[in-house]
Short mmCIF file of C-alpha atoms and ligand atoms in Angstrom, two decimals:
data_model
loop_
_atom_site.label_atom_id
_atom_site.label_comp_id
_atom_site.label_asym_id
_atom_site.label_seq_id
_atom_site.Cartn_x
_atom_site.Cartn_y
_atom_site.Cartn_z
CA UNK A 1369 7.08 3.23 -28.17
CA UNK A 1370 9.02 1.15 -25.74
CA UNK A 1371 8.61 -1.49 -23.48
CA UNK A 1372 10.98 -0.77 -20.33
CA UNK A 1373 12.67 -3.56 -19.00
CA UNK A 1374 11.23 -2.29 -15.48
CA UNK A 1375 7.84 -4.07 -16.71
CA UNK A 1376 9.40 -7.37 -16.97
CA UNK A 1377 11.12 -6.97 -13.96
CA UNK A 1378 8.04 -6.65 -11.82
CA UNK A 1379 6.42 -9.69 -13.41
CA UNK A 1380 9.48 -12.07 -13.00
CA UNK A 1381 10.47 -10.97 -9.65
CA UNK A 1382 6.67 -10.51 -8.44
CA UNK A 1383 6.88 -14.37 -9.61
CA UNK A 1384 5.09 -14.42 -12.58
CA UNK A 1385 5.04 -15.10 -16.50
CA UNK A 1386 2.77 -12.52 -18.28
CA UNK A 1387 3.92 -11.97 -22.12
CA UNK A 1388 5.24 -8.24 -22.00
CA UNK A 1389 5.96 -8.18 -25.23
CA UNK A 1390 2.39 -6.91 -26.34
CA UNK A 1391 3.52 -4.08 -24.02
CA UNK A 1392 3.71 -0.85 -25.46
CA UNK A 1393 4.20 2.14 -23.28
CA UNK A 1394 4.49 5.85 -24.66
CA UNK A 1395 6.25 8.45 -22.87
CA UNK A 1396 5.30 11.72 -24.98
CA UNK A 1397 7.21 14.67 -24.12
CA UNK A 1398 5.47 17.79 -23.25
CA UNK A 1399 6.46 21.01 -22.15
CA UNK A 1400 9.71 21.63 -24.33
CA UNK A 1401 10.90 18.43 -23.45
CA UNK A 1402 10.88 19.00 -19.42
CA UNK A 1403 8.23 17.15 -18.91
CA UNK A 1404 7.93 13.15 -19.77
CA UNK A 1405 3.90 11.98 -19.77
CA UNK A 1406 2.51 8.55 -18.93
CA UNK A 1407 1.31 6.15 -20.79
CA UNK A 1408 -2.50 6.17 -21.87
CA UNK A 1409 -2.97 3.16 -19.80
CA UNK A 1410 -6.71 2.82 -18.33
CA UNK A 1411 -6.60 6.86 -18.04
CA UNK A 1412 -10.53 7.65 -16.65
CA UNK A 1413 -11.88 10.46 -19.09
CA UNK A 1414 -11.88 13.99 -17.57
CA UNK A 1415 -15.72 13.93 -16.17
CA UNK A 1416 -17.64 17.23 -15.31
CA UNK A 1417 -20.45 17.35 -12.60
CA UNK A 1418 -22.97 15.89 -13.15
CA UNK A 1419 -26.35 17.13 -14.40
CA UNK A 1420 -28.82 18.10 -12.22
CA UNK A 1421 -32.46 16.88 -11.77
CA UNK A 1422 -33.76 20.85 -11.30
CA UNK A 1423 -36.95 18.94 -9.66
CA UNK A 1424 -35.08 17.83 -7.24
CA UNK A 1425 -33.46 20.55 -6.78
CA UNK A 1426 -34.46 23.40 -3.52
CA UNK A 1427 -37.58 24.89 -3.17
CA UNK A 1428 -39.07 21.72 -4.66
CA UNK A 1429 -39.50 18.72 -2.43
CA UNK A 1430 -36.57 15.93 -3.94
CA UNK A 1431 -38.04 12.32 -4.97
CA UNK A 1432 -36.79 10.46 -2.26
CA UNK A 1433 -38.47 12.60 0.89
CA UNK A 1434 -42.39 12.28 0.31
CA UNK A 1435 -41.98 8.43 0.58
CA UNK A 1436 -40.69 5.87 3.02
CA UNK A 1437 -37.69 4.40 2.35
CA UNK A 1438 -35.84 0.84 2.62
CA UNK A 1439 -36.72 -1.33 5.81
CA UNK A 1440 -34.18 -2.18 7.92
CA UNK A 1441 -32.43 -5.86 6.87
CA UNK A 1442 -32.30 -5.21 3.27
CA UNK A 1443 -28.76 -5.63 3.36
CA UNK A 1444 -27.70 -7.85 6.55
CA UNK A 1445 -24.24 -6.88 5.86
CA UNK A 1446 -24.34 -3.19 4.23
CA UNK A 1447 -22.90 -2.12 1.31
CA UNK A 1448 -21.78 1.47 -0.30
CA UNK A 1449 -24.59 3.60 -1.83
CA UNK A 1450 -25.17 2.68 -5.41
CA UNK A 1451 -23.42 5.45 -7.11
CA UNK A 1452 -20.33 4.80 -5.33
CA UNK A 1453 -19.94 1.89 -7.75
CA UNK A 1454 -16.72 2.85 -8.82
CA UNK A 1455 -15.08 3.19 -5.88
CA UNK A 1456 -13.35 -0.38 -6.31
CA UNK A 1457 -9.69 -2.07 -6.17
CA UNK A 1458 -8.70 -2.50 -10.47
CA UNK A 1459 -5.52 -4.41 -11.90
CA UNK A 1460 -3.55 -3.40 -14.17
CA UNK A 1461 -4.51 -5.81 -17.73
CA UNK A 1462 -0.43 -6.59 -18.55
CA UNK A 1463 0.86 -6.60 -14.80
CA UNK A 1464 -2.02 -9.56 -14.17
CA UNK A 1465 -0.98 -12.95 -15.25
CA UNK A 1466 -3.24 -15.23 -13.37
CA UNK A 1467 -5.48 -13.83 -10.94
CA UNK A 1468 -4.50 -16.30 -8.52
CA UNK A 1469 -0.94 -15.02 -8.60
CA UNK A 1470 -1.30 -10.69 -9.16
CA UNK A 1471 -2.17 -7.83 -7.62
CA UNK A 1472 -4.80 -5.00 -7.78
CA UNK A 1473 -4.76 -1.44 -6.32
CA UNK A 1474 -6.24 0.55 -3.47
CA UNK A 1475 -8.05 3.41 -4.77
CA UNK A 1476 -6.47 5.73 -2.74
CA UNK A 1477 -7.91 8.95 -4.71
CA UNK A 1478 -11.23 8.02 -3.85
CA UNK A 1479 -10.68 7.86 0.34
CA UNK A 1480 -10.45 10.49 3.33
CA UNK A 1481 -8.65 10.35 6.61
CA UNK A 1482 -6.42 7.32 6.93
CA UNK A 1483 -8.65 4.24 7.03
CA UNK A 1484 -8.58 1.91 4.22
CA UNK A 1485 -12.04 0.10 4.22
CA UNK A 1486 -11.46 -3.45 4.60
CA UNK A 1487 -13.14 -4.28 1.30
CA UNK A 1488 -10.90 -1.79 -1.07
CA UNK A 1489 -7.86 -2.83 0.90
CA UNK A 1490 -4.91 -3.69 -2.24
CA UNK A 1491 -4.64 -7.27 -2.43
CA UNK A 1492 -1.36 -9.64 -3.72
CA UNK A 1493 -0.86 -13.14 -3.35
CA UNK A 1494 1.43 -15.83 -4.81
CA UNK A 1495 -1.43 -18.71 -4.78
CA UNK A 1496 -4.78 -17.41 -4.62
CA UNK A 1497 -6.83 -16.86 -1.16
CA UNK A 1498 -7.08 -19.95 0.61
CA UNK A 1499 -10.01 -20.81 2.48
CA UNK A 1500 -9.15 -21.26 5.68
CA UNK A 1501 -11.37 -22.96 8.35
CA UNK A 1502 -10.79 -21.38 11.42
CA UNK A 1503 -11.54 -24.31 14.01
CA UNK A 1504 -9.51 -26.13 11.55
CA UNK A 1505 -6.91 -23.50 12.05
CA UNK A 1506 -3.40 -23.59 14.08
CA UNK A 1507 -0.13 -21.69 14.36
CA UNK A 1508 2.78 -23.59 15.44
CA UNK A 1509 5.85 -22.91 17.10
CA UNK A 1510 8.94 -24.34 16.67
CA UNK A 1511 12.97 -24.10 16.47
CA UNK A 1512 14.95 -22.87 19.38
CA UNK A 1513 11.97 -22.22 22.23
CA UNK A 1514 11.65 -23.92 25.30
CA UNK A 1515 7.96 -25.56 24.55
CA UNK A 1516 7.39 -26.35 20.83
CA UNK A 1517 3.28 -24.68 21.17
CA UNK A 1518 0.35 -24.87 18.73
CA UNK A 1519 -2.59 -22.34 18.93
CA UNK A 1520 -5.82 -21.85 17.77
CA UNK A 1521 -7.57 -18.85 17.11
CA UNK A 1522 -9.12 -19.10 20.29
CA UNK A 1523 -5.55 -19.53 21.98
CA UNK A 1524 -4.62 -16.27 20.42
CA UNK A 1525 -7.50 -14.68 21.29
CA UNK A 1526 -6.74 -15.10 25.33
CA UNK A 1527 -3.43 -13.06 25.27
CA UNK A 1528 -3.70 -9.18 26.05
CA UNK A 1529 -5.09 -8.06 22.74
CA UNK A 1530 -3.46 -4.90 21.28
CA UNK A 1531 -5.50 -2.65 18.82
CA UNK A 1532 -2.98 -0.68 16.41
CA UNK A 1533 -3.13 1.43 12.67
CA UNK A 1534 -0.42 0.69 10.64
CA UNK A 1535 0.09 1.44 6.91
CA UNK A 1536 1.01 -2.16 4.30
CA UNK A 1537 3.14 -0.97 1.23
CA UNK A 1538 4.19 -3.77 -0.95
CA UNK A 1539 8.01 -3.09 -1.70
CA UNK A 1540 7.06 -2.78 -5.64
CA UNK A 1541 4.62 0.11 -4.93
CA UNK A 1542 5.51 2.40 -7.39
CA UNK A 1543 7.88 -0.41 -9.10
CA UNK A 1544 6.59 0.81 -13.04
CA UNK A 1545 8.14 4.77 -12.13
CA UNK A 1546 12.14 3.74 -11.65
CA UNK A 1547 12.50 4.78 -15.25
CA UNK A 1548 9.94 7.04 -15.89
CA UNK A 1549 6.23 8.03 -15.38
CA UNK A 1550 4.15 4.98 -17.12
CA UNK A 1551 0.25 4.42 -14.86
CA UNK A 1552 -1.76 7.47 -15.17
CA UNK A 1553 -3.62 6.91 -12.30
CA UNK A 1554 -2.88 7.75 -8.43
CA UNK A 1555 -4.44 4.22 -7.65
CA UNK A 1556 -1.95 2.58 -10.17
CA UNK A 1557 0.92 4.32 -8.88
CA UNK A 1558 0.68 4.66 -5.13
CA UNK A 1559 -2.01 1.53 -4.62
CA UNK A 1560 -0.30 -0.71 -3.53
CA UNK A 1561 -0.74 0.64 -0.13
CA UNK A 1562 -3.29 0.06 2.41
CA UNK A 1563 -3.88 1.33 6.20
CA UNK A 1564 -6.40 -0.39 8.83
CA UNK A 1565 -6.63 -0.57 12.87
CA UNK A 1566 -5.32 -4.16 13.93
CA UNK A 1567 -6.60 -6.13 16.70
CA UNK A 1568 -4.59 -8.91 17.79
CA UNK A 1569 -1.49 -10.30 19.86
CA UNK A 1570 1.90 -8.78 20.33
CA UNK A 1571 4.37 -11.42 19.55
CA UNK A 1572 6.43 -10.69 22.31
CA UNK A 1573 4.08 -12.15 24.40
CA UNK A 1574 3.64 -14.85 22.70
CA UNK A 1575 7.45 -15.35 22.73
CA UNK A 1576 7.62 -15.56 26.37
CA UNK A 1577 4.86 -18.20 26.40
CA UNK A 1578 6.86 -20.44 24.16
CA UNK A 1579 10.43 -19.45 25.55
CA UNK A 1580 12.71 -18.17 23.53
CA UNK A 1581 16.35 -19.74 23.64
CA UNK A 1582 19.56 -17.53 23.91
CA UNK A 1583 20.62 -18.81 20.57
CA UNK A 1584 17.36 -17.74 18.24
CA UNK A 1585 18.29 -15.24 16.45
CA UNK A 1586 15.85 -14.96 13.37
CA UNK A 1587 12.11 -16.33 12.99
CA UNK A 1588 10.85 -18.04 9.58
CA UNK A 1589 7.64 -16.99 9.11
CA UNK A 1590 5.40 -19.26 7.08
CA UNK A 1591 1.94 -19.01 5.42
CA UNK A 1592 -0.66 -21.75 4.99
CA UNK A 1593 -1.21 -20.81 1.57
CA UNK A 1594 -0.57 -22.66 -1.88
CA UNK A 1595 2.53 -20.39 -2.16
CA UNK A 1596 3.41 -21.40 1.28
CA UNK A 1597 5.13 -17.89 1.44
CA UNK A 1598 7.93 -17.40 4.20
CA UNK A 1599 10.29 -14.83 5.42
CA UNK A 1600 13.26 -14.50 7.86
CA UNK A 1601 12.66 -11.60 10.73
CA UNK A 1602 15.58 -10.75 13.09
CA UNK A 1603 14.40 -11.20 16.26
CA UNK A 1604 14.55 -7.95 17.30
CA UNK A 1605 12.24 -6.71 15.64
CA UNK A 1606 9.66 -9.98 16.40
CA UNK A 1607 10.33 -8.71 20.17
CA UNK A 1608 9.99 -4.87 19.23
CA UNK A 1609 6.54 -4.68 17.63
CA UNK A 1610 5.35 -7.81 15.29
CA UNK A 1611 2.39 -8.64 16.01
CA UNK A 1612 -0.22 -12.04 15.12
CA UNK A 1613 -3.48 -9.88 13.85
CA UNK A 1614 -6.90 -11.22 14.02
CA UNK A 1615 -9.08 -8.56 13.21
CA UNK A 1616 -8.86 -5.25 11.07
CA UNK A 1617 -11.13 -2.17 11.12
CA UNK A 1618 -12.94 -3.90 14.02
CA UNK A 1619 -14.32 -7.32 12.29
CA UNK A 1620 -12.04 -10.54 11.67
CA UNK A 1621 -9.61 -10.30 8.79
CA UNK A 1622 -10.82 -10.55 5.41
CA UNK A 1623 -10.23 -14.00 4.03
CA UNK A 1624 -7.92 -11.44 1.03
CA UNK A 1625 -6.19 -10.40 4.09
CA UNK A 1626 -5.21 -13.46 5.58
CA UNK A 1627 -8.30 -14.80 7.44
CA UNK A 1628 -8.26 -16.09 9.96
CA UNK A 1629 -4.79 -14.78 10.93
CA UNK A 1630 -1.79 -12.76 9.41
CA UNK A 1631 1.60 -11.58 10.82
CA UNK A 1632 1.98 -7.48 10.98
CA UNK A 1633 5.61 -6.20 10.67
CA UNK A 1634 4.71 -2.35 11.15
CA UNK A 1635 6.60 -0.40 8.72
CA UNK A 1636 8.44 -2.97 6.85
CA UNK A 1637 8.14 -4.49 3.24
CA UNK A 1638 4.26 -5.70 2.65
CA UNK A 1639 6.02 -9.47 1.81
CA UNK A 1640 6.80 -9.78 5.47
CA UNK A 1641 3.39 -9.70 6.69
CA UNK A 1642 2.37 -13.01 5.99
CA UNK A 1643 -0.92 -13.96 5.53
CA UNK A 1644 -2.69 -17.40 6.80
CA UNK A 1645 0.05 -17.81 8.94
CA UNK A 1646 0.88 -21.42 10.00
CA UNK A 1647 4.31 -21.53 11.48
CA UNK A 1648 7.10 -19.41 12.91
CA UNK A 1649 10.06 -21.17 13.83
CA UNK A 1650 12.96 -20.28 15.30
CA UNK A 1651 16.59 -20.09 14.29
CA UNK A 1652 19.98 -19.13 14.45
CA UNK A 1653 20.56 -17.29 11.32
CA UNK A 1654 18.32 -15.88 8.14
CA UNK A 1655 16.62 -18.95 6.16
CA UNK A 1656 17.58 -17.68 2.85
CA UNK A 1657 14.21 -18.21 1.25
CA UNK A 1658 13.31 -17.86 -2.48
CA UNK A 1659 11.50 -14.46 -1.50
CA UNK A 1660 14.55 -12.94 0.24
CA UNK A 1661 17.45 -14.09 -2.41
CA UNK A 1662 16.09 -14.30 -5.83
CA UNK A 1663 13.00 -11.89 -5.21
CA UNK A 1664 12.80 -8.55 -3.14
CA UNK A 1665 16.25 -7.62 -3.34
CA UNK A 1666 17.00 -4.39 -5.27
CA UNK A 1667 19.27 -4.77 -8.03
CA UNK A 1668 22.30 -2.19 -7.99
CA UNK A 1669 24.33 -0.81 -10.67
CA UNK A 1670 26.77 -2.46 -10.46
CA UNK A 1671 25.30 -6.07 -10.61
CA UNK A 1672 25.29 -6.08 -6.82
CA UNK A 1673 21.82 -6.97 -4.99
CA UNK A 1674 20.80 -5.24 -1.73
CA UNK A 1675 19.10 -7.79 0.26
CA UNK A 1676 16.86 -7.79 3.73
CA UNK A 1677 15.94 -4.24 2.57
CA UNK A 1678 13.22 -4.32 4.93
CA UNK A 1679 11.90 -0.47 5.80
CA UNK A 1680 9.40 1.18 3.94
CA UNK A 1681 11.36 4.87 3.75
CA UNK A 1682 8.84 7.93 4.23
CA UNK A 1683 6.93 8.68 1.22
CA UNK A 1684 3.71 10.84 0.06
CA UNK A 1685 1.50 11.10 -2.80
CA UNK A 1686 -1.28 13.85 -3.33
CA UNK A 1687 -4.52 11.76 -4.08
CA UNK A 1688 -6.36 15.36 -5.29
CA UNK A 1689 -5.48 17.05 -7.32
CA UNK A 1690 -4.37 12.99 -9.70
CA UNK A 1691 -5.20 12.16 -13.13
CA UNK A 1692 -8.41 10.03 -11.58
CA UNK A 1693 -9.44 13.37 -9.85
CA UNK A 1694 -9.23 16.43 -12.40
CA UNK A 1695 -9.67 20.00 -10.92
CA UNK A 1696 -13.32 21.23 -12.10
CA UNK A 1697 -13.46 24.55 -10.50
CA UNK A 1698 -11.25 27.65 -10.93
CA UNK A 1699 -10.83 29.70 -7.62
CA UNK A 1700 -10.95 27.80 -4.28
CA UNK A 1701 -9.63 23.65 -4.31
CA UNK A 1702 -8.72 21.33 -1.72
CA UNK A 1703 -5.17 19.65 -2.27
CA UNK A 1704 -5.39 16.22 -0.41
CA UNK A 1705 -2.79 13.60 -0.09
CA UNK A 1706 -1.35 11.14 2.16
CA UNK A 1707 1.86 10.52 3.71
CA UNK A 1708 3.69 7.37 5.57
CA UNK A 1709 7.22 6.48 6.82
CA UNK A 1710 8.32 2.65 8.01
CA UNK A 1711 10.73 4.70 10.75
CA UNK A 1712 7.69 6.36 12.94
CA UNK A 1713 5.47 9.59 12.79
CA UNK A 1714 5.17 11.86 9.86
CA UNK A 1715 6.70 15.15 11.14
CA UNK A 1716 5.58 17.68 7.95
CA UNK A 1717 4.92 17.08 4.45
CA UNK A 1718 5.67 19.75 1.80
CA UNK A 1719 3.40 20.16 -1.14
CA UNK A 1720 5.36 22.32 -4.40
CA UNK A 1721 2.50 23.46 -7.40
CA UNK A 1722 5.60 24.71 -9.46
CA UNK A 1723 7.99 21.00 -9.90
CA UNK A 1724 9.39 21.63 -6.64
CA UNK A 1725 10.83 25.24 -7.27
CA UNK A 1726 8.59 26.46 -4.12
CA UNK A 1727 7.33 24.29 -1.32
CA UNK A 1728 4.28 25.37 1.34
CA UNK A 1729 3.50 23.63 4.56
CA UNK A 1730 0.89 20.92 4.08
CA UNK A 1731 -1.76 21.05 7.56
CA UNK A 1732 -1.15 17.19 8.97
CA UNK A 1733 -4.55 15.81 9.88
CA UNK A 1734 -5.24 13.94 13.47
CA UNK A 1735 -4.46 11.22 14.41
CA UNK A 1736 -0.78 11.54 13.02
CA UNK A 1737 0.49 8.36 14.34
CA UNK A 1738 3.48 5.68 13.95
CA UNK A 1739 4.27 3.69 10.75
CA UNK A 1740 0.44 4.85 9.89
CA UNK A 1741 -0.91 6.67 6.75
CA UNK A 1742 -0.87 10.56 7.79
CA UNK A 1743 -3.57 12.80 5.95
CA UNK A 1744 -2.84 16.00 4.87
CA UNK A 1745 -4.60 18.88 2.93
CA UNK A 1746 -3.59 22.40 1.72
CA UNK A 1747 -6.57 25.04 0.26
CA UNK A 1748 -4.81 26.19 -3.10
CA UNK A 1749 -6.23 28.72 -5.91
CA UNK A 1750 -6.36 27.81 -9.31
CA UNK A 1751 -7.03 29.97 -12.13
CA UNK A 1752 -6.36 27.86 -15.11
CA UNK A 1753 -2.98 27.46 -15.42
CA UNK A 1754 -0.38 24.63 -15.96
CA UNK A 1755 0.47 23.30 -12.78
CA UNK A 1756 3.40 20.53 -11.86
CA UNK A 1757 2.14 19.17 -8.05
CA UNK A 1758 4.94 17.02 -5.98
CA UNK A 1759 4.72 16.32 -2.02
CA UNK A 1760 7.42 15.67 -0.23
CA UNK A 1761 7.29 13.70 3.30
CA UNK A 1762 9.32 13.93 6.05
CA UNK A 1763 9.79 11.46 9.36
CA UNK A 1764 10.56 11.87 12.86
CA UNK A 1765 14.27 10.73 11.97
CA UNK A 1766 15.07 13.18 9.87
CA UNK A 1767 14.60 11.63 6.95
CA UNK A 1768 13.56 13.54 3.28
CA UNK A 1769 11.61 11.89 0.77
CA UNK A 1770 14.38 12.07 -2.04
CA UNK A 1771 13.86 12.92 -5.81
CA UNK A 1772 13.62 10.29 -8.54
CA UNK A 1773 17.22 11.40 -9.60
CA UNK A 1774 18.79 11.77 -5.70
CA UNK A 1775 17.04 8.08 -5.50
CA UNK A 1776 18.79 6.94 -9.25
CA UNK A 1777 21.99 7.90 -8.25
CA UNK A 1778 22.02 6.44 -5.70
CA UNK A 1779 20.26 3.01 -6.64
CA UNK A 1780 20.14 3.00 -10.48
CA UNK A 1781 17.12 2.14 -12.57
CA UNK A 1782 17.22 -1.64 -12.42
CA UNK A 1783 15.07 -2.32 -8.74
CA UNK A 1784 11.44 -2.45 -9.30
CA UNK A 1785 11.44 -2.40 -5.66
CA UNK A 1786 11.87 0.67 -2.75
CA UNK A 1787 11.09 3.62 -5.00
CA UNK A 1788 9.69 6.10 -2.20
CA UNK A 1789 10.64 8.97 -4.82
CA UNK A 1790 8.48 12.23 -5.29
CA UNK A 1791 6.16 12.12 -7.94
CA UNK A 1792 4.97 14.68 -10.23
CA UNK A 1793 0.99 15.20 -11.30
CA UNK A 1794 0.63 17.65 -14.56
CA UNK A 1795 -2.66 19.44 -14.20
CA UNK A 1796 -3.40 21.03 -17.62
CA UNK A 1797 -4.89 23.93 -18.62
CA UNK A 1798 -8.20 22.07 -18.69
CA UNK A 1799 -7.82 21.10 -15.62
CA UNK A 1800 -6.82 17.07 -16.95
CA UNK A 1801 -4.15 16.07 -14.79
CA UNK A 1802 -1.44 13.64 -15.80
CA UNK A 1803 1.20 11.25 -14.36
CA UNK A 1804 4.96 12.86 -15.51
CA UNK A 1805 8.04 12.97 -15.18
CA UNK A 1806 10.28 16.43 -14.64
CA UNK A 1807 13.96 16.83 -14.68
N1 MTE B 462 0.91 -16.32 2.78
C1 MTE B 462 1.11 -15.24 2.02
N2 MTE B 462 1.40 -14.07 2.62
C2 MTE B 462 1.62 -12.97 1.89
C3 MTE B 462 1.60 -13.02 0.46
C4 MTE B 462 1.27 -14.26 -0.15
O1 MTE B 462 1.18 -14.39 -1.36
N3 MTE B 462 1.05 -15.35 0.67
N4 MTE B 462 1.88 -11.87 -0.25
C5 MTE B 462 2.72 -10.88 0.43
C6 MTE B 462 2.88 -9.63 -0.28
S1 MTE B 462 3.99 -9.60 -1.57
C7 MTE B 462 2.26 -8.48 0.14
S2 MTE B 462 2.57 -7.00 -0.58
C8 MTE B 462 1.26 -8.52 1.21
C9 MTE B 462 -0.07 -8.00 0.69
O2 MTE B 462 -1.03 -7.99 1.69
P1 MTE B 462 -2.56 -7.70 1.32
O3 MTE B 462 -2.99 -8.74 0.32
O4 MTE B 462 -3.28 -7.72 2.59
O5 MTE B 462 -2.59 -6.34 0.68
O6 MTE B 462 1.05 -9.81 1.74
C10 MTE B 462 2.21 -10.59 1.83
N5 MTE B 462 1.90 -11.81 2.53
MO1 MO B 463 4.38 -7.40 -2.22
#
């Protein structure tokens, strides 16, 4: 039993003080020692379908069809069926300090195509949701423009509006895995991901309303929030395709999502994005703030830090077969998954059954589109046997999603942040499937 020093990490450079020493994680080995298993952490139990009312069952007439049914206005805002109950955001008991400073997890296993619905959308802040009154709300602008400007919502709202999907990943998605496989759970260890439509302003034209001087170089982004969060974003990348977002999946953003307004920085680090943004000003070079020197940098080997490590690479996970969604038919399955890349489109993604010894084409699902979540499915057989399931993304660059040992050698173990590595799910004879670790 071990606690990895990759736990601590994530607290203290996430910003907070949980007591890891309660901690335990196992890594068992299975599979004459190839294979390293996950920790029993908040594993769901392997669940076969459920029984079967026969009288509801065809020729007989079911119990809800010789009645009426709910009026209209039951629910003015509507909510999931009942017995979609567990289809929910969780935390993680020891990475949860305070709830005003944590995170939970998108249950990704759970969802098709790309949308994440607003309400199981990942969540992290530094200071708890504020509650921000909208007429009460402004963004400023100041630093090197022409006009120092303050908008409200309203202001916003009277620039061309631009409606755009773009995938969130905070940059300690996947943080737990640099050293080995420890959250048995596809929401746990891809979660911290999430992928809605925006609605809002392009900051580029915002940029030419205020005027930007020759010298600015770098914005400071800044969040109205307890944790008053900011970052530094070159300015080329403010003009390229930032944006000030208003709404997401077609209604304003939830108050978890920075309500009434939050900065989108398509396919960088989720700590950009600011939420309940109040300020951007501008400047001549980087601000140096807490979250860019002594948090989300990636800690080398050799007691270097990479800093401004900004891009989400391209990176996959399969979301069926995962240890929250067993196999629990032999013959015909469905293999889904999802796959993303900070640098543009998702050109193919490879899915192995056999720890990457043989790779098949995954089919990429419509719309396929930039810095966005990409679905993809492949029909597999399965007659009972071990199986050791990896995807592997690829990007319009180029660009490979690497192994866990191509990514170590290249960045050690000591980051909790940036590990886009390939995963590996264990399905078991039983059809159980586990979170591991191969090589
Ligand atoms: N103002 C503010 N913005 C913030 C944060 C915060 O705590 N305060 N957290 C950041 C981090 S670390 C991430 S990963 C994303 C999470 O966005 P979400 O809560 O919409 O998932 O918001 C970022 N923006
Ligand atoms: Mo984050």
């Amino acid at each position: 039993m071990t606690t990895s020093k990759t736990d601590s990490n994530l607290i203290a450079q996430e910003g907070q003080s949980a007591d890891l020493d309660t901690v335990a994680v196992s890594r068992r080995k299975l599979l004459g020692g190839a294979v390293l298993a996950a920790g029993s952490l908040a594993t769901p139990s392997l669940v076969s379908a459920a029984e079967s009312n026969p009288d509801n069952l065809p020729p007989n007439v079911p119990e809800w069809t010789p009645y009426l049914g709910e009026g209209v206005d039951v629910n003015p805002y509507g909510m999931p069926s009942e017995h979609e109950a567990h289809v929910i955001r969780r935390s993680v008991e020891w990475l949860t300090a305070s709830p005003e400073s944590s995170v939970n997890f998108t249950p990704l296993h759970e969802l098709d195509g790309i949308v994440t619905p607003n309400g199981l959308c990942f969540e992290r802040h530094h200071g708890g949701v504020p509650e921000v009154i909208p007429q009460d709300y402004r963004l400023m602008i100041n630093g090197l423009v022409d006009r120092e400007l303050i908008f409200t919502i309203d202001d916003l709202k009277r620039f061309p509006q631009v409606n755009r999907f773009h995938f969130l990943e905070c940059a300690a998605n996947g943080g737990m895995e640099w050293r080995g496989a420890q959250l048995n759970g596809c929401q746990y260890t891809f979660g911290m991901v999430h992928n809605v439509q925006y609605s809002g302003v392009r900051l580029s034209d915002i940029c030419r309303e205020v005027g930007i001087k020759p010298e600015a170089k770098w914005v400071l982004a800044e969040g109205g929030d307890s944790a008053g969060m900011n970052r530094s974003i070159p300015i080329e990348k403010i003009l390229d395709d930032c944006m000030i977002a208003y709404s997401m999946n077609g209604e304003a953003l939830r108050p978890e999502q920075g309500y009434p307004a939050r900065l989108v920085v398509p396919g960088w680090e989720g700590n950009m994005w600011v939420k309940w943004i109040r300020r951007l000003e501008f400047g001549d070079m980087p601000y140096m703030a807490r979250e860019e020197t002594s948090k989300y940098t990636d800690l080398m080997e050799d007691g270097n830090a990479r800093m401004f490590t900004w891009v989400m690479d391209a990176k996959s996970c399969v979301t069926s077969p995962s240890p929250e969604k067993p196999i629990l038919h032999k013959g015909q399955n469905l293999l889904k998954g999802l796959a993303w890349s900070g640098r543009g489109k998702i050109t193919r993604v490879d899915v192995s059954l056999d720890g990457g010894r043989n790779w098949q084409a995954a089919e990429l699902h419509d719309p396929v589109l930039d810095k966005s979540l990409t679905r993809f499915t492949l029909p597999f057989q399965w007659n009972g046997e071990d199986l050791l399931v990896q995807s592997r993304a690829m990007d319009e660059t180029g660009y490979v999603q690497p192994t866990i040992q191509a990514l170590q050698k290249e960045r050690g173990v000591n980051s909790i942040y940036h590990n886009n590595a390939i995963a590996t799910w264990h399905v078991k004879t039983n059809g159980e499937v586990e979170n591991v670790r191969i090589g």
